[in-house]
PDB file of C-alpha atoms in Angstrom:
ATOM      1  CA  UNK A   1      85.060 112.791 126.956  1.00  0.00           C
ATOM      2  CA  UNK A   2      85.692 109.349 125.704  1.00  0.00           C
ATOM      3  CA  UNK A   3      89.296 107.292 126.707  1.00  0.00           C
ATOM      4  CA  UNK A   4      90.564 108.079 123.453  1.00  0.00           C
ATOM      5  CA  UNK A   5      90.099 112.035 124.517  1.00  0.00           C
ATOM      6  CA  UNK A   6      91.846 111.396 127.160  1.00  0.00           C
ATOM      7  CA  UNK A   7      94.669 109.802 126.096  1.00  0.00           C
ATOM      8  CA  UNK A   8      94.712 112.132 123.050  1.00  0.00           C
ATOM      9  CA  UNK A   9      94.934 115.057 125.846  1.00  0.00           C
ATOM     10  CA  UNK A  10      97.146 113.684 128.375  1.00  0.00           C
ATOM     11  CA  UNK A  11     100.233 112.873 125.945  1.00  0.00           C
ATOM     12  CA  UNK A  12      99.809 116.161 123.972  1.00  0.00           C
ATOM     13  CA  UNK A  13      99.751 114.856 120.862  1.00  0.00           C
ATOM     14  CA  UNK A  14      97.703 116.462 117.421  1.00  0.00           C
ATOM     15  CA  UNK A  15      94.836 119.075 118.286  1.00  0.00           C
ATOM     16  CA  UNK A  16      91.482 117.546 119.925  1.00  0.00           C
ATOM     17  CA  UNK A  17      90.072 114.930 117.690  1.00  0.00           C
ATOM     18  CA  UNK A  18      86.390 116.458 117.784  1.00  0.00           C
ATOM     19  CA  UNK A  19      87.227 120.125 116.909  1.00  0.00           C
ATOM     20  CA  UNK A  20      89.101 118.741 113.433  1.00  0.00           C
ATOM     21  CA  UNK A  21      87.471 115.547 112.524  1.00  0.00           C
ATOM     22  CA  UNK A  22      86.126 115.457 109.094  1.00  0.00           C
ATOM     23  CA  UNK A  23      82.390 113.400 108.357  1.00  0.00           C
ATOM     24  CA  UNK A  24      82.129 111.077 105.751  1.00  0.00           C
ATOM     25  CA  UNK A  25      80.663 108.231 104.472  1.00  0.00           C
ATOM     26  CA  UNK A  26      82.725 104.923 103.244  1.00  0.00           C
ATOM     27  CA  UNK A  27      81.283 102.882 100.519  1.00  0.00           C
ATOM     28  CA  UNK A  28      82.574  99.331 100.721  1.00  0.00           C
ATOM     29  CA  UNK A  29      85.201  98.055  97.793  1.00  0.00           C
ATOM     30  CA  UNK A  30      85.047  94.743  95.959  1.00  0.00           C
ATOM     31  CA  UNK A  31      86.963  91.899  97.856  1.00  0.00           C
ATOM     32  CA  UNK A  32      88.095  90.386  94.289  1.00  0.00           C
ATOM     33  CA  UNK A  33      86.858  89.957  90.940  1.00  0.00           C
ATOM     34  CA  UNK A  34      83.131  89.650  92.086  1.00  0.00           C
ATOM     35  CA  UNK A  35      81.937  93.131  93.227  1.00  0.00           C
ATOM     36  CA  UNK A  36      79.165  91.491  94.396  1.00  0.00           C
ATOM     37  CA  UNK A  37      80.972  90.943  97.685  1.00  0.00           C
ATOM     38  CA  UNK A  38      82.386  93.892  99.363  1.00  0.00           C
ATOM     39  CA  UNK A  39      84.776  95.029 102.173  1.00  0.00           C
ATOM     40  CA  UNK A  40      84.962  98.561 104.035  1.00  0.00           C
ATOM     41  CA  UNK A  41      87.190  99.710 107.124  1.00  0.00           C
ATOM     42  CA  UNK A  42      85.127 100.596 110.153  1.00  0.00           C
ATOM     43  CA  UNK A  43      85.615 104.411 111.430  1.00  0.00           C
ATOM     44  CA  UNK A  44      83.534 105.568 114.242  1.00  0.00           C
ATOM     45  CA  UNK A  45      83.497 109.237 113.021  1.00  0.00           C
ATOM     46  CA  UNK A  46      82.258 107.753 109.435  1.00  0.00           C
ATOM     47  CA  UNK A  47      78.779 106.636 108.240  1.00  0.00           C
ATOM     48  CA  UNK A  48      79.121 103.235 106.231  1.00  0.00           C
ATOM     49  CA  UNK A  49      76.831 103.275 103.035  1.00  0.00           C
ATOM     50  CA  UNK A  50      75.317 100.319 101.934  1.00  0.00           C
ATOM     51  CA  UNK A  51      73.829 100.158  98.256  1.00  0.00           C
ATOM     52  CA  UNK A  52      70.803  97.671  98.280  1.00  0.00           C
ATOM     53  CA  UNK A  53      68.042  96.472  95.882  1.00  0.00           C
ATOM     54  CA  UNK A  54      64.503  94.770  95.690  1.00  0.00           C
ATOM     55  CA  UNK A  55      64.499  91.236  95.847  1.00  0.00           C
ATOM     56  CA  UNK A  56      68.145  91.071  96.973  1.00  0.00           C
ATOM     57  CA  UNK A  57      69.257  90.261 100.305  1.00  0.00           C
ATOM     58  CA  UNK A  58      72.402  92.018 101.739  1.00  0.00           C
ATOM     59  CA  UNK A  59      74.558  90.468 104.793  1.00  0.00           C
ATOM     60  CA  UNK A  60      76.317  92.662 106.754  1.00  0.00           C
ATOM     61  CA  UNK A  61      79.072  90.817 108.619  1.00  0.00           C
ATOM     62  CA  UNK A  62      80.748  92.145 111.731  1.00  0.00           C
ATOM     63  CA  UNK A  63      84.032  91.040 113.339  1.00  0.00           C
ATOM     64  CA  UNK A  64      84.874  88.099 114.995  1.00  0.00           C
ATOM     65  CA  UNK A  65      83.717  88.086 118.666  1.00  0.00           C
ATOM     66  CA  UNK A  66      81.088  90.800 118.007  1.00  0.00           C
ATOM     67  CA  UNK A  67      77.526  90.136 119.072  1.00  0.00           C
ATOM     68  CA  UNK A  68      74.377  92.514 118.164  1.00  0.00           C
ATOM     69  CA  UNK A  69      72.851  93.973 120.582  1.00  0.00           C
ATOM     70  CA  UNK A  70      70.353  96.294 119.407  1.00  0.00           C
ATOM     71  CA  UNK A  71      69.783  97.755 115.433  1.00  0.00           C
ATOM     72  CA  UNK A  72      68.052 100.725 115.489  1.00  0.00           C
ATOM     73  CA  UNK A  73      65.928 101.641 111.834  1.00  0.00           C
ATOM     74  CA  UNK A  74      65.130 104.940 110.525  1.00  0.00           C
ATOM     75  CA  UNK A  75      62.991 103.636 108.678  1.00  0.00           C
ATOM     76  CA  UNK A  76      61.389 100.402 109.042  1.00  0.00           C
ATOM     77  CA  UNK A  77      58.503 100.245 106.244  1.00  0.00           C
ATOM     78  CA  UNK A  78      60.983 100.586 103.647  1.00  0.00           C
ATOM     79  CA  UNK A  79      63.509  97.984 104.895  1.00  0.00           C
ATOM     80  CA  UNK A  80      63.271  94.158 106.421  1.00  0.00           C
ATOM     81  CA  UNK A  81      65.906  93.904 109.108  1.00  0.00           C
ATOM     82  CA  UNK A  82      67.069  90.342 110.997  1.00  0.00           C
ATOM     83  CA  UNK A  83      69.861  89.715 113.170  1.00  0.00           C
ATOM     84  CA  UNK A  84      71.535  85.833 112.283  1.00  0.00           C
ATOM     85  CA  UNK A  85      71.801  83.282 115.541  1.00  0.00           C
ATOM     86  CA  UNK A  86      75.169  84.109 115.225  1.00  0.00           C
ATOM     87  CA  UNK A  87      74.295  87.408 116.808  1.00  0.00           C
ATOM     88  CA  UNK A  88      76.884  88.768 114.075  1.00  0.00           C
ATOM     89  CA  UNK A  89      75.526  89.309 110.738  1.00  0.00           C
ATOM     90  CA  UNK A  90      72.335  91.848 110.055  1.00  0.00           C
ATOM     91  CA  UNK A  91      70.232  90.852 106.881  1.00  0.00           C
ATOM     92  CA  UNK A  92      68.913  93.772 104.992  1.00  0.00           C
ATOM     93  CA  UNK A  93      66.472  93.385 102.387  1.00  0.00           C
ATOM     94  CA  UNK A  94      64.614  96.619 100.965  1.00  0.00           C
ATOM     95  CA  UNK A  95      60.960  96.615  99.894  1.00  0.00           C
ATOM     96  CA  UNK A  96      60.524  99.911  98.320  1.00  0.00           C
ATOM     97  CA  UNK A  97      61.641 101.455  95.400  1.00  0.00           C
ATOM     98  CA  UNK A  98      64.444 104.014  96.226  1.00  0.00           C
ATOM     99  CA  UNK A  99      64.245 103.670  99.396  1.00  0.00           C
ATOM    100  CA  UNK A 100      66.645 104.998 102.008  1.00  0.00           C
ATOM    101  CA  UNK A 101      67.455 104.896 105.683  1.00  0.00           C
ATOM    102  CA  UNK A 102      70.005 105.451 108.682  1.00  0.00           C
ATOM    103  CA  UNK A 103      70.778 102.611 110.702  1.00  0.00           C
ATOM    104  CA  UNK A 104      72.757 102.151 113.573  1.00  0.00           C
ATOM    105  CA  UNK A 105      73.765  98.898 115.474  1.00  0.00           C
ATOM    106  CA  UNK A 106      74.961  98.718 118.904  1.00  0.00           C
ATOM    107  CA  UNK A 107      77.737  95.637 119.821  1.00  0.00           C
ATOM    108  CA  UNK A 108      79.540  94.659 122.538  1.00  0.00           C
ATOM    109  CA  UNK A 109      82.371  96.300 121.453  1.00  0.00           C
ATOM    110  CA  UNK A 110      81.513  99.567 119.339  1.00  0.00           C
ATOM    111  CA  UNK A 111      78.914 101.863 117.724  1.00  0.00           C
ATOM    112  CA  UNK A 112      78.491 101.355 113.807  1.00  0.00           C
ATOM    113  CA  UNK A 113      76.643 103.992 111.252  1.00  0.00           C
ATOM    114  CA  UNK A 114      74.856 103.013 107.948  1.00  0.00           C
ATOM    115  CA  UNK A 115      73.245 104.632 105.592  1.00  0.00           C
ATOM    116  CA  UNK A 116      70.872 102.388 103.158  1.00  0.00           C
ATOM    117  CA  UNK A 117      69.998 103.042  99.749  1.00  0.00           C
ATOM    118  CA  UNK A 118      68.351 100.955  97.332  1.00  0.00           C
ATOM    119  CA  UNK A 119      68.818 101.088  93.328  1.00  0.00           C
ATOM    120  CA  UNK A 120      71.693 103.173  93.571  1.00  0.00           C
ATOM    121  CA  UNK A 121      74.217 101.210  91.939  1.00  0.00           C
ATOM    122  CA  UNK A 122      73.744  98.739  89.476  1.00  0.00           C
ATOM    123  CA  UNK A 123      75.728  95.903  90.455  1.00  0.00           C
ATOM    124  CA  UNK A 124      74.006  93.913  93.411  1.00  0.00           C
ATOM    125  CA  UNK A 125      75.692  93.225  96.869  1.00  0.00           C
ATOM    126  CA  UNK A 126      75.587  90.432  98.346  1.00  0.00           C
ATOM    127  CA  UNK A 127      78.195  90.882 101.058  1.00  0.00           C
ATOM    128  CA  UNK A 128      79.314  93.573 103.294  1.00  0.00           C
ATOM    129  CA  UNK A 129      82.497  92.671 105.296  1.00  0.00           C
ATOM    130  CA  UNK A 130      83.451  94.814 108.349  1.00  0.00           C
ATOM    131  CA  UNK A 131      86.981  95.042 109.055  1.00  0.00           C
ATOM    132  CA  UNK A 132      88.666  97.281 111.556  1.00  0.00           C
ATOM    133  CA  UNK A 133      91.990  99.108 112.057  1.00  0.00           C
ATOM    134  CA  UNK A 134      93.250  97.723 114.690  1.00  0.00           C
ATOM    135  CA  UNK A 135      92.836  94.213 114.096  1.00  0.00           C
ATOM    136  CA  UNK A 136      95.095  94.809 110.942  1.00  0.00           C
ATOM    137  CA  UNK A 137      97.359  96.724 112.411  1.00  0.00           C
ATOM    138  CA  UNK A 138      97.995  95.316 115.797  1.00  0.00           C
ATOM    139  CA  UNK A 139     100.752  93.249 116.573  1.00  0.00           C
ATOM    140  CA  UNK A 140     100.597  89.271 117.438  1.00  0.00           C
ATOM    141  CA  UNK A 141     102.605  87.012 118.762  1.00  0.00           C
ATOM    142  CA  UNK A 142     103.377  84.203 116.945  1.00  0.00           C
ATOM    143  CA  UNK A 143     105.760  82.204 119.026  1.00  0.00           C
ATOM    144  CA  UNK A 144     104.552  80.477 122.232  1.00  0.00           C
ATOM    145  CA  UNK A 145     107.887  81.539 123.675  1.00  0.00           C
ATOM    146  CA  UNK A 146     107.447  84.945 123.225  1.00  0.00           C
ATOM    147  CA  UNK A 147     106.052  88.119 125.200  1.00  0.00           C
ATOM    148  CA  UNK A 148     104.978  91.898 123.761  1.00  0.00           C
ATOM    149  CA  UNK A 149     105.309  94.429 126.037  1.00  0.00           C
ATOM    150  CA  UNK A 150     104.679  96.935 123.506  1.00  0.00           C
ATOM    151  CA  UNK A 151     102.365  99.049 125.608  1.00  0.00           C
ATOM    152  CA  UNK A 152     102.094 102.927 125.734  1.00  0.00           C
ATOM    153  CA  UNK A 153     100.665 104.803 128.883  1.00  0.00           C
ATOM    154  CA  UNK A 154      99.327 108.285 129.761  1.00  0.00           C
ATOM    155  CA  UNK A 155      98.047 109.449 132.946  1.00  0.00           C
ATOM    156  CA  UNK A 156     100.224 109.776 136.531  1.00  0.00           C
ATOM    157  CA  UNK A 157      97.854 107.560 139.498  1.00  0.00           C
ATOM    158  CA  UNK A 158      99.264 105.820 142.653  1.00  0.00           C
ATOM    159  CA  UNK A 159      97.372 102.663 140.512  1.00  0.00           C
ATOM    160  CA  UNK A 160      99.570 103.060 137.093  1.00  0.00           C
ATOM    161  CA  UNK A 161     100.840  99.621 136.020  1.00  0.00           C
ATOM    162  CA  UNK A 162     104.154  98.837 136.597  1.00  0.00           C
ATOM    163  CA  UNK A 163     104.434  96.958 133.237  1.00  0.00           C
ATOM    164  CA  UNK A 164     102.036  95.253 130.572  1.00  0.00           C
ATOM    165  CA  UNK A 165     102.613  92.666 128.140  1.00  0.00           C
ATOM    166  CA  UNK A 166     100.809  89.420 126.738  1.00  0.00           C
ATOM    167  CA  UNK A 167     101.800  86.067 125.527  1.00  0.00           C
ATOM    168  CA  UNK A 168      99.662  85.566 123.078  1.00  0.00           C
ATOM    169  CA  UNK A 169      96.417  84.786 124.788  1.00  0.00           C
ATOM    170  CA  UNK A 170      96.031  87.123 127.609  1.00  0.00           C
ATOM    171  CA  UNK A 171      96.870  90.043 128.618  1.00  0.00           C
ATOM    172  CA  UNK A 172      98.502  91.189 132.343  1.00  0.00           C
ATOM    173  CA  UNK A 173      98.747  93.653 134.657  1.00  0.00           C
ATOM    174  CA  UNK A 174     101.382  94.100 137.197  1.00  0.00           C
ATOM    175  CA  UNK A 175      99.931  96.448 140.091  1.00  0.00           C
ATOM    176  CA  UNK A 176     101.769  98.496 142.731  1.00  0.00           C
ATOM    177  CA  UNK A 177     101.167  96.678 145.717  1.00  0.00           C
ATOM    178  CA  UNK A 178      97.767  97.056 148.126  1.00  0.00           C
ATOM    179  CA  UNK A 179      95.934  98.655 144.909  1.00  0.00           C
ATOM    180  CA  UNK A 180      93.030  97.438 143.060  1.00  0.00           C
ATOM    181  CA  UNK A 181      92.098  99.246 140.224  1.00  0.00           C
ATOM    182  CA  UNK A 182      89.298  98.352 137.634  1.00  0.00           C
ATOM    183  CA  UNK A 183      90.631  97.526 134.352  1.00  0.00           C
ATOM    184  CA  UNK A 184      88.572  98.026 131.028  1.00  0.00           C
ATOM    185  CA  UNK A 185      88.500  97.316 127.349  1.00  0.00           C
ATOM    186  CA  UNK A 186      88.121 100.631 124.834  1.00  0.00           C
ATOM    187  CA  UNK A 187      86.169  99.959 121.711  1.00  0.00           C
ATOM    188  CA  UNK A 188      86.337 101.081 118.761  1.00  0.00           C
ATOM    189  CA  UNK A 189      84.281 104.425 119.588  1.00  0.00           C
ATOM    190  CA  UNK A 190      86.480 105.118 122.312  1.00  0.00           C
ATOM    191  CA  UNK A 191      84.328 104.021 125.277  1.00  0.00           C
ATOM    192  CA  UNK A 192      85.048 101.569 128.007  1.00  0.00           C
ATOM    193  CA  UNK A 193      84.045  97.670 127.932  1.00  0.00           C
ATOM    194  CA  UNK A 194      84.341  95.235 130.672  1.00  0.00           C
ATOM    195  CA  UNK A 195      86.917  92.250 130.717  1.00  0.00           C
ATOM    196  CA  UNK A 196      86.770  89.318 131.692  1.00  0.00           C
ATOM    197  CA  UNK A 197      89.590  89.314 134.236  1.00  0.00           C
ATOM    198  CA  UNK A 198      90.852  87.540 137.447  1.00  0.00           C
ATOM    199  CA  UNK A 199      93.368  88.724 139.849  1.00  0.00           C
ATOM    200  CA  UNK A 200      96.354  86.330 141.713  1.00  0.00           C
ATOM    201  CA  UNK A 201      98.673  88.948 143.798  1.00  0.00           C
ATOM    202  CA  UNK A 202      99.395  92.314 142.611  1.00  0.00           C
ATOM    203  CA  UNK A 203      99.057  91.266 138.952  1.00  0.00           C
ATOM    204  CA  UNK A 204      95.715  91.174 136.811  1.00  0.00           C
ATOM    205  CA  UNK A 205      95.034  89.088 134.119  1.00  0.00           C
ATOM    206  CA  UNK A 206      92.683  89.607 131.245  1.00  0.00           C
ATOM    207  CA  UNK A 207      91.703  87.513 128.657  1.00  0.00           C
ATOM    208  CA  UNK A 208      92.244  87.870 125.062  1.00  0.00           C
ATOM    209  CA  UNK A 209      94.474  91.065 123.829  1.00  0.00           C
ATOM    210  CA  UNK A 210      93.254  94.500 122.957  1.00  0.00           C
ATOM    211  CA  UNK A 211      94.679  97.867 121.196  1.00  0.00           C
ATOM    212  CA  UNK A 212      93.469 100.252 124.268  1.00  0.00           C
ATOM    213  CA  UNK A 213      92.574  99.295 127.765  1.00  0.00           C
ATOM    214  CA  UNK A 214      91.886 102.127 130.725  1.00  0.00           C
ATOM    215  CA  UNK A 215      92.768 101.107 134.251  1.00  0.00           C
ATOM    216  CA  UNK A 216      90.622 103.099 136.632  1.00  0.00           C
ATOM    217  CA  UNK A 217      89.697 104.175 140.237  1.00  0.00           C
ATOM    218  CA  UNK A 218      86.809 106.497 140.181  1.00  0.00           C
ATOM    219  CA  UNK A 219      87.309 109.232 138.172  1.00  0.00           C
ATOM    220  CA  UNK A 220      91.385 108.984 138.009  1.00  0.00           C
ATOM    221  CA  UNK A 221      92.363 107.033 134.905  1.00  0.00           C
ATOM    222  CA  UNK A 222      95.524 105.445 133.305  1.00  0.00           C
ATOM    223  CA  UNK A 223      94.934 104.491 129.151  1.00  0.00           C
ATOM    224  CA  UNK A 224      97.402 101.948 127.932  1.00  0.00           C
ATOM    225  CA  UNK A 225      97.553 101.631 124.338  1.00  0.00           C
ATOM    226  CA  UNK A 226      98.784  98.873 122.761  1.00  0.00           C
ATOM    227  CA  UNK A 227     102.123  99.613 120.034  1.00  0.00           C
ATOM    228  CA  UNK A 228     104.343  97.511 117.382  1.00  0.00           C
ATOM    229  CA  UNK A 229     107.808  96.495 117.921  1.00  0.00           C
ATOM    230  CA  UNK A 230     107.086  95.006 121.564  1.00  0.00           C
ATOM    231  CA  UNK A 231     107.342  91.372 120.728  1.00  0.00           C
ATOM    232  CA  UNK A 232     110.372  89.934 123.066  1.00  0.00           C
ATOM    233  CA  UNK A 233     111.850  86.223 122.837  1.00  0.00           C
ATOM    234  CA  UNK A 234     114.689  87.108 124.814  1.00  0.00           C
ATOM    235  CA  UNK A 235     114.728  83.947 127.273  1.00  0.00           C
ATOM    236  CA  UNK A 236     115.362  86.270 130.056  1.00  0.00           C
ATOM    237  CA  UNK A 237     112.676  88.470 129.822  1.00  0.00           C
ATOM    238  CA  UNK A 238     109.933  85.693 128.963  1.00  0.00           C
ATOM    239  CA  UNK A 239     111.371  83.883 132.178  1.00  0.00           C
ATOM    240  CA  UNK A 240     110.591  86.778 134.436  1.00  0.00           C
ATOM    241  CA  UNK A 241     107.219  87.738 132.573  1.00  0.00           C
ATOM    242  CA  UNK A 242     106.101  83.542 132.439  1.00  0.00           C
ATOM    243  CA  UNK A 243     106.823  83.246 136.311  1.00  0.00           C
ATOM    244  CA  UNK A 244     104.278  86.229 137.356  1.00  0.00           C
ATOM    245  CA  UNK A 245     101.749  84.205 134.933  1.00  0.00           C
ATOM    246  CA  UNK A 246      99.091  82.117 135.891  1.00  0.00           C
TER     247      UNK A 246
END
């Protein structure tokens, strides 16, 4: 059971996301008046298709601060597959006619599904842009001055965060005292990441900001998801949150 299982279970909300989830694929949309360049909304129960053709190249871009890993090929006589320095962008480029294959890349955050077909469509694509949920739809601080402490938890531990927020940048943790717990990152599949993360005191800091982190020890877990309508700049409250910062 991945994090989001769990947190799906322990608040009691909807019926379990694997006994009702519904497979499909998602076939990008034009960005603008060229079709040529395409968008689609990553879902990690969804397979992305990607309509290709000969002597056409198709980038597939990923989001900022992903890196390739590994891109695994159904089939790789029928397709030319490179991964860009930027360890972000796959080039696909078929070589036979009709031609289709899975693939499936592995990042540092997440788990994506394609399926690649070539003379499909008629119009060419040039682009594929990957864009994902919660990046839209999580919320930012704009003001230096300002805290979110929008966070929502599930799961009872001795190690359960006494409060989260951010400021912008980072993201913290303030601990019961004498415990230690390991704090994670959930991607976009639902499975844990590591953090980069330092620790002054009974409060843990982690950089950058996420939609879901897990806080664990063991097997006992705590997921904190991150909500809208948290964003404080009540000078009181970002005095008390700035002076446990560091």
């Amino acid at each position: 059971m991945n994090i989001n299982e769990q947190f799906a279970a322990v608040v009691m909300i909807g019926l379990m996301l694997g006994a009702s989830a519904s497979y499909a694929e998602r076939a990008p949309r034009s960005l603008g008046a060229d079709a040529r360049v395409r968008q689609v909304t990553f879902s990690p129960i969804d397979v992305i298709r990607v309509d290709t053709h000969l002597r056409v190249n198709t980038a597939i871009e990923l989001g900022r601060g992903e890196r390739i890993s590994q891109v695994l090929l159904g089939d790789s006589e029928s397709y030319e597959i490179e991964v860009l320095s930027n360890r972000n962008t796959v080039s696909v480029k078929p070589v036979v006619a009709r031609a289709s294959s899975n693939m499936t890349i592995y990042t540092n955050r997440r788990t994506l599904s394609f399926l690649l077909t070539e003379g499909r469509t008629k119009t060419h694509t040039f682009r594929v842009v990957i864009e994902y949920p919660e990046e839209k739809s999580a919320p930012r601080v704009v003001a230096t001055g300002a805290r979110d402490t929008g966070y929502q938890f599930a799961g009872e531990a001795p190690f359960r965060p006494l409060r989260v927020w951010n400021d912008g940048r980072h993201t913290y943790f303030e601990m019961p005292r004498d415990v230690r717990p390991s704090v994670f990152g959930i991607n976009g599949a639902g499975f844990e990441t590591t953090v980069n993360s330092t620790t002054s005191g009974s409060i843990i800091k982690v950089s950058g900001l996420q939609s879901e982190y897990s806080v664990r020890i063991g097997e006992r877990v705590v997921c904190i998801r991150r909500v809208a309508g948290g964003s404080t700049g009540d000078p009181a409250v970002v005095s008390v949150l700035s002076s446990k910062e560091f």
